[in-house]
Amino acid sequence: QGLPGIDPQQIQQRAKEFLRDKLVVTNDAEWGVIEVRLTKVVQLKVQTQMGGAGLIGGSRFGGSGGGMDQIVRALFGIEPMPETEALQKAIDNHASKADLKYALAKYVEARKRKQVELEKAQGDLRPVLTSHQEATLVLMGLLD
């Protein structure tokens, strides 16, 4: 399961500490408000960019839920979108052109829905940030 010697929770905690330091948040109460909203943005960003499959999705790299894919999902608390799995299955099974086109359309539609969710989450995050924090997250690619 996953990669030997790698604890996704420990990596996730370090990533959160890195973000907290980068955003110069010293107050625990302030971080509590930012962290919840920022986590949602990060999760949705990964889903919109990767289709929820992780950085290397699908069964091509060690099976669904194996290896690096499992680590990425654990880090971001993400399950792959069903449309991602359906499209990957259609590709792996050399589905007919019509079936592949259908699976692709459903996948694209699902990513568009996730994009709308991401934009809302980004909008919810902005009001609790300072200008410095907002600029930092824009440079990091987490805010548009």
mmCIF file of N, CA and C in Angstrom:
data_model
loop_
_atom_site.group_PDB
_atom_site.id
_atom_site.type_symbol
_atom_site.label_atom_id
_atom_site.label_comp_id
_atom_site.label_asym_id
_atom_site.label_seq_id
_atom_site.Cartn_x
_atom_site.Cartn_y
_atom_site.Cartn_z
ATOM 1 N N GLN A 1 0.845 -1.176 0.000
ATOM 2 C CA GLN A 1 0.000 0.000 0.000
ATOM 3 C C GLN A 1 0.889 1.237 0.000
ATOM 4 N N GLY A 2 0.830 2.014 -1.052
ATOM 5 C CA GLY A 2 1.616 3.237 -1.139
ATOM 6 C C GLY A 2 3.089 2.933 -1.276
ATOM 7 N N LEU A 3 3.912 3.892 -0.907
ATOM 8 C CA LEU A 3 5.349 3.717 -0.973
ATOM 9 C C LEU A 3 5.888 3.450 0.428
ATOM 10 N N PRO A 4 6.778 2.460 0.564
ATOM 11 C CA PRO A 4 7.309 2.127 1.880
ATOM 12 C C PRO A 4 7.975 3.334 2.538
ATOM 13 N N GLY A 5 7.720 3.498 3.828
ATOM 14 C CA GLY A 5 8.379 4.551 4.580
ATOM 15 C C GLY A 5 7.787 5.939 4.411
ATOM 16 N N ILE A 6 6.701 6.069 3.645
ATOM 17 C CA ILE A 6 6.077 7.380 3.448
ATOM 18 C C ILE A 6 4.749 7.409 4.178
ATOM 19 N N ASP A 7 4.613 8.370 5.061
ATOM 20 C CA ASP A 7 3.386 8.546 5.826
ATOM 21 C C ASP A 7 2.640 9.751 5.258
ATOM 22 N N PRO A 8 1.540 9.518 4.521
ATOM 23 C CA PRO A 8 0.813 10.636 3.912
ATOM 24 C C PRO A 8 0.366 11.693 4.917
ATOM 25 N N GLN A 9 -0.029 11.273 6.117
ATOM 26 C CA GLN A 9 -0.469 12.246 7.118
ATOM 27 C C GLN A 9 0.682 13.160 7.544
ATOM 28 N N GLN A 10 1.869 12.582 7.667
ATOM 29 C CA GLN A 10 3.031 13.381 8.050
ATOM 30 C C GLN A 10 3.382 14.370 6.936
ATOM 31 N N ILE A 11 3.316 13.936 5.708
ATOM 32 C CA ILE A 11 3.601 14.829 4.584
ATOM 33 C C ILE A 11 2.539 15.920 4.506
ATOM 34 N N GLN A 12 1.280 15.549 4.709
ATOM 35 C CA GLN A 12 0.199 16.536 4.694
ATOM 36 C C GLN A 12 0.414 17.576 5.792
ATOM 37 N N GLN A 13 0.806 17.130 6.978
ATOM 38 C CA GLN A 13 1.054 18.055 8.071
ATOM 39 C C GLN A 13 2.204 19.000 7.741
ATOM 40 N N ARG A 14 3.249 18.469 7.148
ATOM 41 C CA ARG A 14 4.387 19.317 6.759
ATOM 42 C C ARG A 14 3.984 20.322 5.687
ATOM 43 N N ALA A 15 3.142 19.882 4.756
ATOM 44 C CA ALA A 15 2.665 20.793 3.707
ATOM 45 C C ALA A 15 1.854 21.930 4.323
ATOM 46 N N LYS A 16 1.018 21.598 5.296
ATOM 47 C CA LYS A 16 0.221 22.632 5.973
ATOM 48 C C LYS A 16 1.126 23.589 6.750
ATOM 49 N N GLU A 17 2.140 23.051 7.403
ATOM 50 C CA GLU A 17 3.087 23.903 8.120
ATOM 51 C C GLU A 17 3.828 24.818 7.156
ATOM 52 N N PHE A 18 4.203 24.282 5.995
ATOM 53 C CA PHE A 18 4.869 25.083 4.972
ATOM 54 C C PHE A 18 3.965 26.236 4.530
ATOM 55 N N LEU A 19 2.690 25.922 4.255
ATOM 56 C CA LEU A 19 1.751 26.957 3.824
ATOM 57 C C LEU A 19 1.538 27.997 4.921
ATOM 58 N N ARG A 20 1.413 27.528 6.140
ATOM 59 C CA ARG A 20 1.221 28.460 7.263
ATOM 60 C C ARG A 20 2.418 29.411 7.370
ATOM 61 N N ASP A 21 3.624 28.866 7.265
ATOM 62 C CA ASP A 21 4.828 29.706 7.311
ATOM 63 C C ASP A 21 4.876 30.667 6.129
ATOM 64 N N LYS A 22 4.556 30.158 4.952
ATOM 65 C CA LYS A 22 4.585 30.976 3.728
ATOM 66 C C LYS A 22 3.591 32.133 3.832
ATOM 67 N N LEU A 23 2.464 31.882 4.481
ATOM 68 C CA LEU A 23 1.431 32.912 4.634
ATOM 69 C C LEU A 23 1.651 33.773 5.883
ATOM 70 N N VAL A 24 2.693 33.465 6.640
ATOM 71 C CA VAL A 24 3.064 34.205 7.844
ATOM 72 C C VAL A 24 1.869 34.295 8.809
ATOM 73 N N VAL A 25 1.332 33.117 9.142
ATOM 74 C CA VAL A 25 0.218 33.047 10.087
ATOM 75 C C VAL A 25 0.770 32.548 11.413
ATOM 76 N N THR A 26 0.729 33.405 12.430
ATOM 77 C CA THR A 26 1.252 33.039 13.742
ATOM 78 C C THR A 26 0.150 32.780 14.754
ATOM 79 N N ASN A 27 -1.054 33.206 14.449
ATOM 80 C CA ASN A 27 -2.187 33.069 15.353
ATOM 81 C C ASN A 27 -2.952 31.786 15.024
ATOM 82 N N ASP A 28 -3.118 30.908 16.004
ATOM 83 C CA ASP A 28 -3.803 29.629 15.780
ATOM 84 C C ASP A 28 -5.253 29.804 15.352
ATOM 85 N N ALA A 29 -5.944 30.780 15.931
ATOM 86 C CA ALA A 29 -7.345 31.001 15.564
ATOM 87 C C ALA A 29 -7.444 31.441 14.100
ATOM 88 N N GLU A 30 -6.549 32.343 13.688
ATOM 89 C CA GLU A 30 -6.527 32.796 12.291
ATOM 90 C C GLU A 30 -6.234 31.622 11.364
ATOM 91 N N TRP A 31 -5.256 30.787 11.738
ATOM 92 C CA TRP A 31 -4.902 29.644 10.917
ATOM 93 C C TRP A 31 -6.071 28.659 10.810
ATOM 94 N N GLY A 32 -6.802 28.491 11.893
ATOM 95 C CA GLY A 32 -7.955 27.589 11.873
ATOM 96 C C GLY A 32 -8.969 27.983 10.810
ATOM 97 N N VAL A 33 -9.209 29.278 10.667
ATOM 98 C CA VAL A 33 -10.153 29.771 9.658
ATOM 99 C C VAL A 33 -9.575 29.601 8.252
ATOM 100 N N ILE A 34 -8.314 29.979 8.084
ATOM 101 C CA ILE A 34 -7.675 29.893 6.763
ATOM 102 C C ILE A 34 -7.502 28.439 6.336
ATOM 103 N N GLU A 35 -7.033 27.595 7.255
ATOM 104 C CA GLU A 35 -6.693 26.207 6.923
ATOM 105 C C GLU A 35 -7.869 25.447 6.316
ATOM 106 N N VAL A 36 -9.046 25.576 6.891
ATOM 107 C CA VAL A 36 -10.221 24.856 6.387
ATOM 108 C C VAL A 36 -10.522 25.278 4.953
ATOM 109 N N ARG A 37 -10.507 26.572 4.717
ATOM 110 C CA ARG A 37 -10.828 27.080 3.377
ATOM 111 C C ARG A 37 -9.718 26.789 2.384
ATOM 112 N N LEU A 38 -8.488 26.897 2.833
ATOM 113 C CA LEU A 38 -7.346 26.628 1.962
ATOM 114 C C LEU A 38 -7.287 25.153 1.573
ATOM 115 N N THR A 39 -7.572 24.274 2.521
ATOM 116 C CA THR A 39 -7.582 22.835 2.231
ATOM 117 C C THR A 39 -8.600 22.522 1.139
ATOM 118 N N LYS A 40 -9.769 23.129 1.236
ATOM 119 C CA LYS A 40 -10.797 22.902 0.214
ATOM 120 C C LYS A 40 -10.313 23.388 -1.155
ATOM 121 N N VAL A 41 -9.668 24.552 -1.183
ATOM 122 C CA VAL A 41 -9.143 25.076 -2.446
ATOM 123 C C VAL A 41 -8.106 24.118 -3.028
ATOM 124 N N VAL A 42 -7.197 23.644 -2.197
ATOM 125 C CA VAL A 42 -6.152 22.725 -2.668
ATOM 126 C C VAL A 42 -6.781 21.451 -3.230
ATOM 127 N N GLN A 43 -7.747 20.886 -2.507
ATOM 128 C CA GLN A 43 -8.405 19.665 -2.969
ATOM 129 C C GLN A 43 -9.080 19.878 -4.321
ATOM 130 N N LEU A 44 -9.817 20.961 -4.441
ATOM 131 C CA LEU A 44 -10.528 21.232 -5.694
ATOM 132 C C LEU A 44 -9.563 21.572 -6.822
ATOM 133 N N LYS A 45 -8.464 22.233 -6.499
ATOM 134 C CA LYS A 45 -7.455 22.549 -7.513
ATOM 135 C C LYS A 45 -6.890 21.257 -8.099
ATOM 136 N N VAL A 46 -6.571 20.310 -7.226
ATOM 137 C CA VAL A 46 -6.051 19.017 -7.691
ATOM 138 C C VAL A 46 -7.105 18.311 -8.547
ATOM 139 N N GLN A 47 -8.350 18.314 -8.091
ATOM 140 C CA GLN A 47 -9.406 17.643 -8.854
ATOM 141 C C GLN A 47 -9.625 18.283 -10.213
ATOM 142 N N THR A 48 -9.603 19.606 -10.283
ATOM 143 C CA THR A 48 -9.856 20.253 -11.578
ATOM 144 C C THR A 48 -8.684 20.068 -12.525
ATOM 145 N N GLN A 49 -7.477 20.019 -11.994
ATOM 146 C CA GLN A 49 -6.318 19.877 -12.860
ATOM 147 C C GLN A 49 -5.984 18.434 -13.179
ATOM 148 N N MET A 50 -6.285 17.546 -12.256
ATOM 149 C CA MET A 50 -5.902 16.149 -12.451
ATOM 150 C C MET A 50 -7.107 15.230 -12.591
ATOM 151 N N GLY A 51 -8.303 15.790 -12.564
ATOM 152 C CA GLY A 51 -9.487 14.950 -12.663
ATOM 153 C C GLY A 51 -9.715 14.096 -11.433
ATOM 154 N N GLY A 52 -9.051 14.451 -10.330
ATOM 155 C CA GLY A 52 -9.229 13.680 -9.103
ATOM 156 C C GLY A 52 -8.462 12.379 -9.102
ATOM 157 N N ALA A 53 -7.667 12.151 -10.130
ATOM 158 C CA ALA A 53 -6.949 10.889 -10.228
ATOM 159 C C ALA A 53 -5.602 10.924 -9.536
ATOM 160 N N GLY A 54 -5.185 12.067 -9.089
ATOM 161 C CA GLY A 54 -3.839 12.189 -8.555
ATOM 162 C C GLY A 54 -2.915 12.655 -9.668
ATOM 163 N N LEU A 55 -1.656 12.764 -9.368
ATOM 164 C CA LEU A 55 -0.718 13.269 -10.363
ATOM 165 C C LEU A 55 -0.503 12.285 -11.498
ATOM 166 N N ILE A 56 -0.526 11.009 -11.175
ATOM 167 C CA ILE A 56 -0.433 9.994 -12.216
ATOM 168 C C ILE A 56 -1.592 9.044 -12.006
ATOM 169 N N GLY A 57 -2.613 9.209 -12.798
ATOM 170 C CA GLY A 57 -3.861 8.522 -12.544
ATOM 171 C C GLY A 57 -3.961 7.161 -13.196
ATOM 172 N N GLY A 58 -4.978 6.471 -12.743
ATOM 173 C CA GLY A 58 -5.393 5.258 -13.418
ATOM 174 C C GLY A 58 -4.510 4.062 -13.191
ATOM 175 N N SER A 59 -4.876 3.010 -13.871
ATOM 176 C CA SER A 59 -4.226 1.722 -13.666
ATOM 177 C C SER A 59 -2.908 1.598 -14.415
ATOM 178 N N ARG A 60 -2.549 2.573 -15.213
ATOM 179 C CA ARG A 60 -1.312 2.491 -15.979
ATOM 180 C C ARG A 60 -0.094 2.461 -15.081
ATOM 181 N N PHE A 61 -0.202 2.997 -13.851
ATOM 182 C CA PHE A 61 0.942 3.082 -12.970
ATOM 183 C C PHE A 61 0.684 2.311 -11.689
ATOM 184 N N GLY A 62 0.492 1.035 -11.817
ATOM 185 C CA GLY A 62 0.404 0.197 -10.626
ATOM 186 C C GLY A 62 -0.989 -0.023 -10.094
ATOM 187 N N GLY A 63 -1.996 0.253 -10.868
ATOM 188 C CA GLY A 63 -3.354 -0.049 -10.442
ATOM 189 C C GLY A 63 -4.012 1.104 -9.732
ATOM 190 N N SER A 64 -5.324 1.098 -9.777
ATOM 191 C CA SER A 64 -6.093 2.148 -9.133
ATOM 192 C C SER A 64 -5.837 2.119 -7.637
ATOM 193 N N GLY A 65 -5.431 3.263 -7.085
ATOM 194 C CA GLY A 65 -5.200 3.363 -5.653
ATOM 195 C C GLY A 65 -3.844 2.862 -5.221
ATOM 196 N N GLY A 66 -2.933 2.561 -6.136
ATOM 197 C CA GLY A 66 -1.638 2.038 -5.758
ATOM 198 C C GLY A 66 -0.544 3.059 -5.937
ATOM 199 N N GLY A 67 0.537 2.894 -5.197
ATOM 200 C CA GLY A 67 1.724 3.693 -5.364
ATOM 201 C C GLY A 67 1.509 5.175 -5.156
ATOM 202 N N MET A 68 2.129 5.952 -6.041
ATOM 203 C CA MET A 68 2.094 7.404 -5.919
ATOM 204 C C MET A 68 0.676 7.943 -5.976
ATOM 205 N N ASP A 69 -0.172 7.328 -6.769
ATOM 206 C CA ASP A 69 -1.559 7.767 -6.872
ATOM 207 C C ASP A 69 -2.232 7.745 -5.501
ATOM 208 N N GLN A 70 -2.014 6.695 -4.752
ATOM 209 C CA GLN A 70 -2.599 6.565 -3.416
ATOM 210 C C GLN A 70 -2.046 7.639 -2.485
ATOM 211 N N ILE A 71 -0.757 7.915 -2.573
ATOM 212 C CA ILE A 71 -0.128 8.931 -1.735
ATOM 213 C C ILE A 71 -0.738 10.300 -2.031
ATOM 214 N N VAL A 72 -0.852 10.638 -3.319
ATOM 215 C CA VAL A 72 -1.402 11.946 -3.702
ATOM 216 C C VAL A 72 -2.825 12.088 -3.195
ATOM 217 N N ARG A 73 -3.635 11.060 -3.379
ATOM 218 C CA ARG A 73 -5.021 11.130 -2.897
ATOM 219 C C ARG A 73 -5.075 11.280 -1.382
ATOM 220 N N ALA A 74 -4.222 10.544 -0.667
ATOM 221 C CA ALA A 74 -4.200 10.650 0.790
ATOM 222 C C ALA A 74 -3.763 12.042 1.230
ATOM 223 N N LEU A 75 -2.771 12.592 0.542
ATOM 224 C CA LEU A 75 -2.285 13.926 0.889
ATOM 225 C C LEU A 75 -3.374 14.973 0.790
ATOM 226 N N PHE A 76 -4.178 14.874 -0.249
ATOM 227 C CA PHE A 76 -5.176 15.902 -0.493
ATOM 228 C C PHE A 76 -6.579 15.474 -0.072
ATOM 229 N N GLY A 77 -6.730 14.272 0.473
ATOM 230 C CA GLY A 77 -8.037 13.808 0.920
ATOM 231 C C GLY A 77 -9.026 13.703 -0.229
ATOM 232 N N ILE A 78 -8.580 13.140 -1.342
ATOM 233 C CA ILE A 78 -9.386 13.140 -2.558
ATOM 234 C C ILE A 78 -9.645 11.715 -3.031
ATOM 235 N N GLU A 79 -10.879 11.486 -3.385
ATOM 236 C CA GLU A 79 -11.227 10.271 -4.111
ATOM 237 C C GLU A 79 -11.349 10.670 -5.579
ATOM 238 N N PRO A 80 -10.945 9.793 -6.476
ATOM 239 C CA PRO A 80 -11.074 10.163 -7.886
ATOM 240 C C PRO A 80 -12.545 10.329 -8.258
ATOM 241 N N MET A 81 -12.786 11.232 -9.173
ATOM 242 C CA MET A 81 -14.156 11.405 -9.657
ATOM 243 C C MET A 81 -14.559 10.128 -10.380
ATOM 244 N N PRO A 82 -15.804 9.693 -10.238
ATOM 245 C CA PRO A 82 -16.253 8.491 -10.959
ATOM 246 C C PRO A 82 -16.044 8.626 -12.468
ATOM 247 N N GLU A 83 -16.174 9.840 -12.965
ATOM 248 C CA GLU A 83 -15.989 10.078 -14.404
ATOM 249 C C GLU A 83 -14.541 9.848 -14.826
ATOM 250 N N THR A 84 -13.606 10.090 -13.902
ATOM 251 C CA THR A 84 -12.195 9.826 -14.192
ATOM 252 C C THR A 84 -11.975 8.332 -14.332
ATOM 253 N N GLU A 85 -12.528 7.593 -13.384
ATOM 254 C CA GLU A 85 -12.368 6.139 -13.432
ATOM 255 C C GLU A 85 -13.055 5.543 -14.660
ATOM 256 N N ALA A 86 -14.223 6.080 -15.021
ATOM 257 C CA ALA A 86 -14.945 5.577 -16.197
ATOM 258 C C ALA A 86 -14.157 5.850 -17.473
ATOM 259 N N LEU A 87 -13.574 7.030 -17.569
ATOM 260 C CA LEU A 87 -12.775 7.358 -18.752
ATOM 261 C C LEU A 87 -11.524 6.493 -18.815
ATOM 262 N N GLN A 88 -10.860 6.310 -17.675
ATOM 263 C CA GLN A 88 -9.664 5.464 -17.663
ATOM 264 C C GLN A 88 -10.009 4.027 -18.050
ATOM 265 N N LYS A 89 -11.137 3.545 -17.566
ATOM 266 C CA LYS A 89 -11.577 2.188 -17.906
ATOM 267 C C LYS A 89 -11.852 2.081 -19.407
ATOM 268 N N ALA A 90 -12.493 3.105 -19.969
ATOM 269 C CA ALA A 90 -12.781 3.106 -21.410
ATOM 270 C C ALA A 90 -11.478 3.086 -22.213
ATOM 271 N N ILE A 91 -10.492 3.841 -21.755
ATOM 272 C CA ILE A 91 -9.192 3.861 -22.440
ATOM 273 C C ILE A 91 -8.518 2.491 -22.319
ATOM 274 N N ASP A 92 -8.451 1.971 -21.085
ATOM 275 C CA ASP A 92 -7.776 0.695 -20.840
ATOM 276 C C ASP A 92 -8.417 -0.462 -21.598
ATOM 277 N N ASN A 93 -9.748 -0.390 -21.753
ATOM 278 C CA ASN A 93 -10.477 -1.480 -22.414
ATOM 279 C C ASN A 93 -10.659 -1.254 -23.906
ATOM 280 N N HIS A 94 -10.004 -0.243 -24.429
ATOM 281 C CA HIS A 94 -10.113 0.076 -25.864
ATOM 282 C C HIS A 94 -11.578 0.142 -26.293
ATOM 283 N N ALA A 95 -12.335 0.969 -25.573
ATOM 284 C CA ALA A 95 -13.771 1.115 -25.832
ATOM 285 C C ALA A 95 -14.007 1.622 -27.253
ATOM 286 N N SER A 96 -15.228 1.405 -27.699
ATOM 287 C CA SER A 96 -15.589 1.887 -29.032
ATOM 288 C C SER A 96 -15.472 3.412 -29.064
ATOM 289 N N LYS A 97 -15.410 3.946 -30.260
ATOM 290 C CA LYS A 97 -15.298 5.397 -30.429
ATOM 291 C C LYS A 97 -16.464 6.105 -29.739
ATOM 292 N N ALA A 98 -17.666 5.581 -29.887
ATOM 293 C CA ALA A 98 -18.853 6.196 -29.283
ATOM 294 C C ALA A 98 -18.778 6.148 -27.761
ATOM 295 N N ASP A 99 -18.371 4.998 -27.203
ATOM 296 C CA ASP A 99 -18.274 4.874 -25.749
ATOM 297 C C ASP A 99 -17.172 5.771 -25.188
ATOM 298 N N LEU A 100 -16.061 5.844 -25.901
ATOM 299 C CA LEU A 100 -14.967 6.693 -25.472
ATOM 300 C C LEU A 100 -15.379 8.166 -25.527
ATOM 301 N N LYS A 101 -16.066 8.542 -26.578
ATOM 302 C CA LYS A 101 -16.528 9.924 -26.715
ATOM 303 C C LYS A 101 -17.507 10.280 -25.592
ATOM 304 N N TYR A 102 -18.389 9.357 -25.244
ATOM 305 C CA TYR A 102 -19.358 9.565 -24.160
ATOM 306 C C TYR A 102 -18.633 9.730 -22.824
ATOM 307 N N ALA A 103 -17.685 8.825 -22.535
ATOM 308 C CA ALA A 103 -16.936 8.889 -21.273
ATOM 309 C C ALA A 103 -16.130 10.182 -21.188
ATOM 310 N N LEU A 104 -15.557 10.597 -22.308
ATOM 311 C CA LEU A 104 -14.790 11.832 -22.337
ATOM 312 C C LEU A 104 -15.681 13.043 -22.079
ATOM 313 N N ALA A 105 -16.857 13.067 -22.685
ATOM 314 C CA ALA A 105 -17.795 14.181 -22.479
ATOM 315 C C ALA A 105 -18.220 14.265 -21.014
ATOM 316 N N LYS A 106 -18.490 13.121 -20.393
ATOM 317 C CA LYS A 106 -18.880 13.103 -18.980
ATOM 318 C C LYS A 106 -17.733 13.596 -18.092
ATOM 319 N N TYR A 107 -16.523 13.201 -18.441
ATOM 320 C CA TYR A 107 -15.345 13.632 -17.684
ATOM 321 C C TYR A 107 -15.156 15.147 -17.784
ATOM 322 N N VAL A 108 -15.246 15.678 -18.988
ATOM 323 C CA VAL A 108 -15.085 17.116 -19.199
ATOM 324 C C VAL A 108 -16.164 17.892 -18.446
ATOM 325 N N GLU A 109 -17.385 17.395 -18.491
ATOM 326 C CA GLU A 109 -18.500 18.029 -17.776
ATOM 327 C C GLU A 109 -18.243 18.037 -16.262
ATOM 328 N N ALA A 110 -17.758 16.926 -15.735
ATOM 329 C CA ALA A 110 -17.472 16.829 -14.296
ATOM 330 C C ALA A 110 -16.355 17.786 -13.903
ATOM 331 N N ARG A 111 -15.322 17.911 -14.725
ATOM 332 C CA ARG A 111 -14.241 18.852 -14.425
ATOM 333 C C ARG A 111 -14.738 20.288 -14.453
ATOM 334 N N LYS A 112 -15.666 20.592 -15.356
ATOM 335 C CA LYS A 112 -16.236 21.948 -15.392
ATOM 336 C C LYS A 112 -17.001 22.231 -14.104
ATOM 337 N N ARG A 113 -17.737 21.229 -13.609
ATOM 338 C CA ARG A 113 -18.457 21.405 -12.336
ATOM 339 C C ARG A 113 -17.471 21.652 -11.189
ATOM 340 N N LYS A 114 -16.377 20.900 -11.194
ATOM 341 C CA LYS A 114 -15.356 21.079 -10.156
ATOM 342 C C LYS A 114 -14.725 22.464 -10.270
ATOM 343 N N GLN A 115 -14.568 22.973 -11.486
ATOM 344 C CA GLN A 115 -14.010 24.308 -11.679
ATOM 345 C C GLN A 115 -14.913 25.368 -11.041
ATOM 346 N N VAL A 116 -16.224 25.204 -11.200
ATOM 347 C CA VAL A 116 -17.177 26.133 -10.579
ATOM 348 C C VAL A 116 -17.045 26.056 -9.053
ATOM 349 N N GLU A 117 -16.927 24.847 -8.520
ATOM 350 C CA GLU A 117 -16.739 24.672 -7.072
ATOM 351 C C GLU A 117 -15.434 25.329 -6.619
ATOM 352 N N LEU A 118 -14.386 25.178 -7.426
ATOM 353 C CA LEU A 118 -13.095 25.778 -7.095
ATOM 354 C C LEU A 118 -13.207 27.297 -7.035
ATOM 355 N N GLU A 119 -13.849 27.875 -8.004
ATOM 356 C CA GLU A 119 -13.994 29.331 -8.028
ATOM 357 C C GLU A 119 -14.766 29.820 -6.802
ATOM 358 N N LYS A 120 -15.782 29.071 -6.389
ATOM 359 C CA LYS A 120 -16.532 29.440 -5.184
ATOM 360 C C LYS A 120 -15.643 29.321 -3.943
ATOM 361 N N ALA A 121 -14.890 28.240 -3.852
ATOM 362 C CA ALA A 121 -13.999 28.038 -2.705
ATOM 363 C C ALA A 121 -12.923 29.125 -2.646
ATOM 364 N N GLN A 122 -12.394 29.503 -3.803
ATOM 365 C CA GLN A 122 -11.413 30.585 -3.841
ATOM 366 C C GLN A 122 -12.053 31.895 -3.371
ATOM 367 N N GLY A 123 -13.293 32.123 -3.787
ATOM 368 C CA GLY A 123 -14.018 33.311 -3.353
ATOM 369 C C GLY A 123 -14.273 33.309 -1.853
ATOM 370 N N ASP A 124 -14.493 32.133 -1.271
ATOM 371 C CA ASP A 124 -14.699 32.014 0.176
ATOM 372 C C ASP A 124 -13.396 32.227 0.955
ATOM 373 N N LEU A 125 -12.269 31.882 0.343
ATOM 374 C CA LEU A 125 -10.972 32.020 0.998
ATOM 375 C C LEU A 125 -10.482 33.465 1.011
ATOM 376 N N ARG A 126 -10.664 34.160 -0.084
ATOM 377 C CA ARG A 126 -10.110 35.518 -0.214
ATOM 378 C C ARG A 126 -10.449 36.465 0.936
ATOM 379 N N PRO A 127 -11.697 36.526 1.414
ATOM 380 C CA PRO A 127 -12.021 37.504 2.468
ATOM 381 C C PRO A 127 -11.286 37.297 3.792
ATOM 382 N N VAL A 128 -10.735 36.100 4.033
ATOM 383 C CA VAL A 128 -10.047 35.860 5.301
ATOM 384 C C VAL A 128 -8.532 36.019 5.174
ATOM 385 N N LEU A 129 -8.081 36.457 4.012
ATOM 386 C CA LEU A 129 -6.649 36.625 3.760
ATOM 387 C C LEU A 129 -6.250 38.094 3.785
ATOM 388 N N THR A 130 -5.002 38.320 4.171
ATOM 389 C CA THR A 130 -4.429 39.651 3.997
ATOM 390 C C THR A 130 -4.017 39.779 2.525
ATOM 391 N N SER A 131 -3.686 40.980 2.101
ATOM 392 C CA SER A 131 -3.216 41.187 0.720
ATOM 393 C C SER A 131 -1.949 40.384 0.458
ATOM 394 N N HIS A 132 -1.058 40.330 1.438
ATOM 395 C CA HIS A 132 0.186 39.564 1.313
ATOM 396 C C HIS A 132 -0.111 38.074 1.119
ATOM 397 N N GLN A 133 -1.031 37.557 1.918
ATOM 398 C CA GLN A 133 -1.386 36.135 1.822
ATOM 399 C C GLN A 133 -2.033 35.829 0.477
ATOM 400 N N GLU A 134 -2.923 36.703 0.035
ATOM 401 C CA GLU A 134 -3.585 36.495 -1.259
ATOM 402 C C GLU A 134 -2.557 36.488 -2.386
ATOM 403 N N ALA A 135 -1.638 37.455 -2.364
ATOM 404 C CA ALA A 135 -0.604 37.523 -3.406
ATOM 405 C C ALA A 135 0.267 36.273 -3.393
ATOM 406 N N THR A 136 0.597 35.798 -2.202
ATOM 407 C CA THR A 136 1.425 34.584 -2.073
ATOM 408 C C THR A 136 0.720 33.383 -2.697
ATOM 409 N N LEU A 137 -0.573 33.238 -2.407
ATOM 410 C CA LEU A 137 -1.319 32.100 -2.941
ATOM 411 C C LEU A 137 -1.546 32.214 -4.442
ATOM 412 N N VAL A 138 -1.643 33.436 -4.958
ATOM 413 C CA VAL A 138 -1.730 33.619 -6.413
ATOM 414 C C VAL A 138 -0.432 33.150 -7.067
ATOM 415 N N LEU A 139 0.705 33.566 -6.502
ATOM 416 C CA LEU A 139 2.005 33.139 -7.050
ATOM 417 C C LEU A 139 2.191 31.631 -6.954
ATOM 418 N N MET A 140 1.611 31.015 -5.938
ATOM 419 C CA MET A 140 1.721 29.574 -5.778
ATOM 420 C C MET A 140 0.766 28.810 -6.696
ATOM 421 N N GLY A 141 -0.129 29.545 -7.357
ATOM 422 C CA GLY A 141 -1.070 28.905 -8.273
ATOM 423 C C GLY A 141 -2.322 28.374 -7.590
ATOM 424 N N LEU A 142 -2.535 28.729 -6.337
ATOM 425 C CA LEU A 142 -3.723 28.240 -5.632
ATOM 426 C C LEU A 142 -4.917 29.178 -5.766
ATOM 427 N N LEU A 143 -4.642 30.438 -6.042
ATOM 428 C CA LEU A 143 -5.702 31.399 -6.335
ATOM 429 C C LEU A 143 -5.486 31.916 -7.748
ATOM 430 N N ASP A 144 -6.598 32.136 -8.427
ATOM 431 C CA ASP A 144 -6.515 32.675 -9.797
ATOM 432 C C ASP A 144 -6.612 34.178 -9.764
#
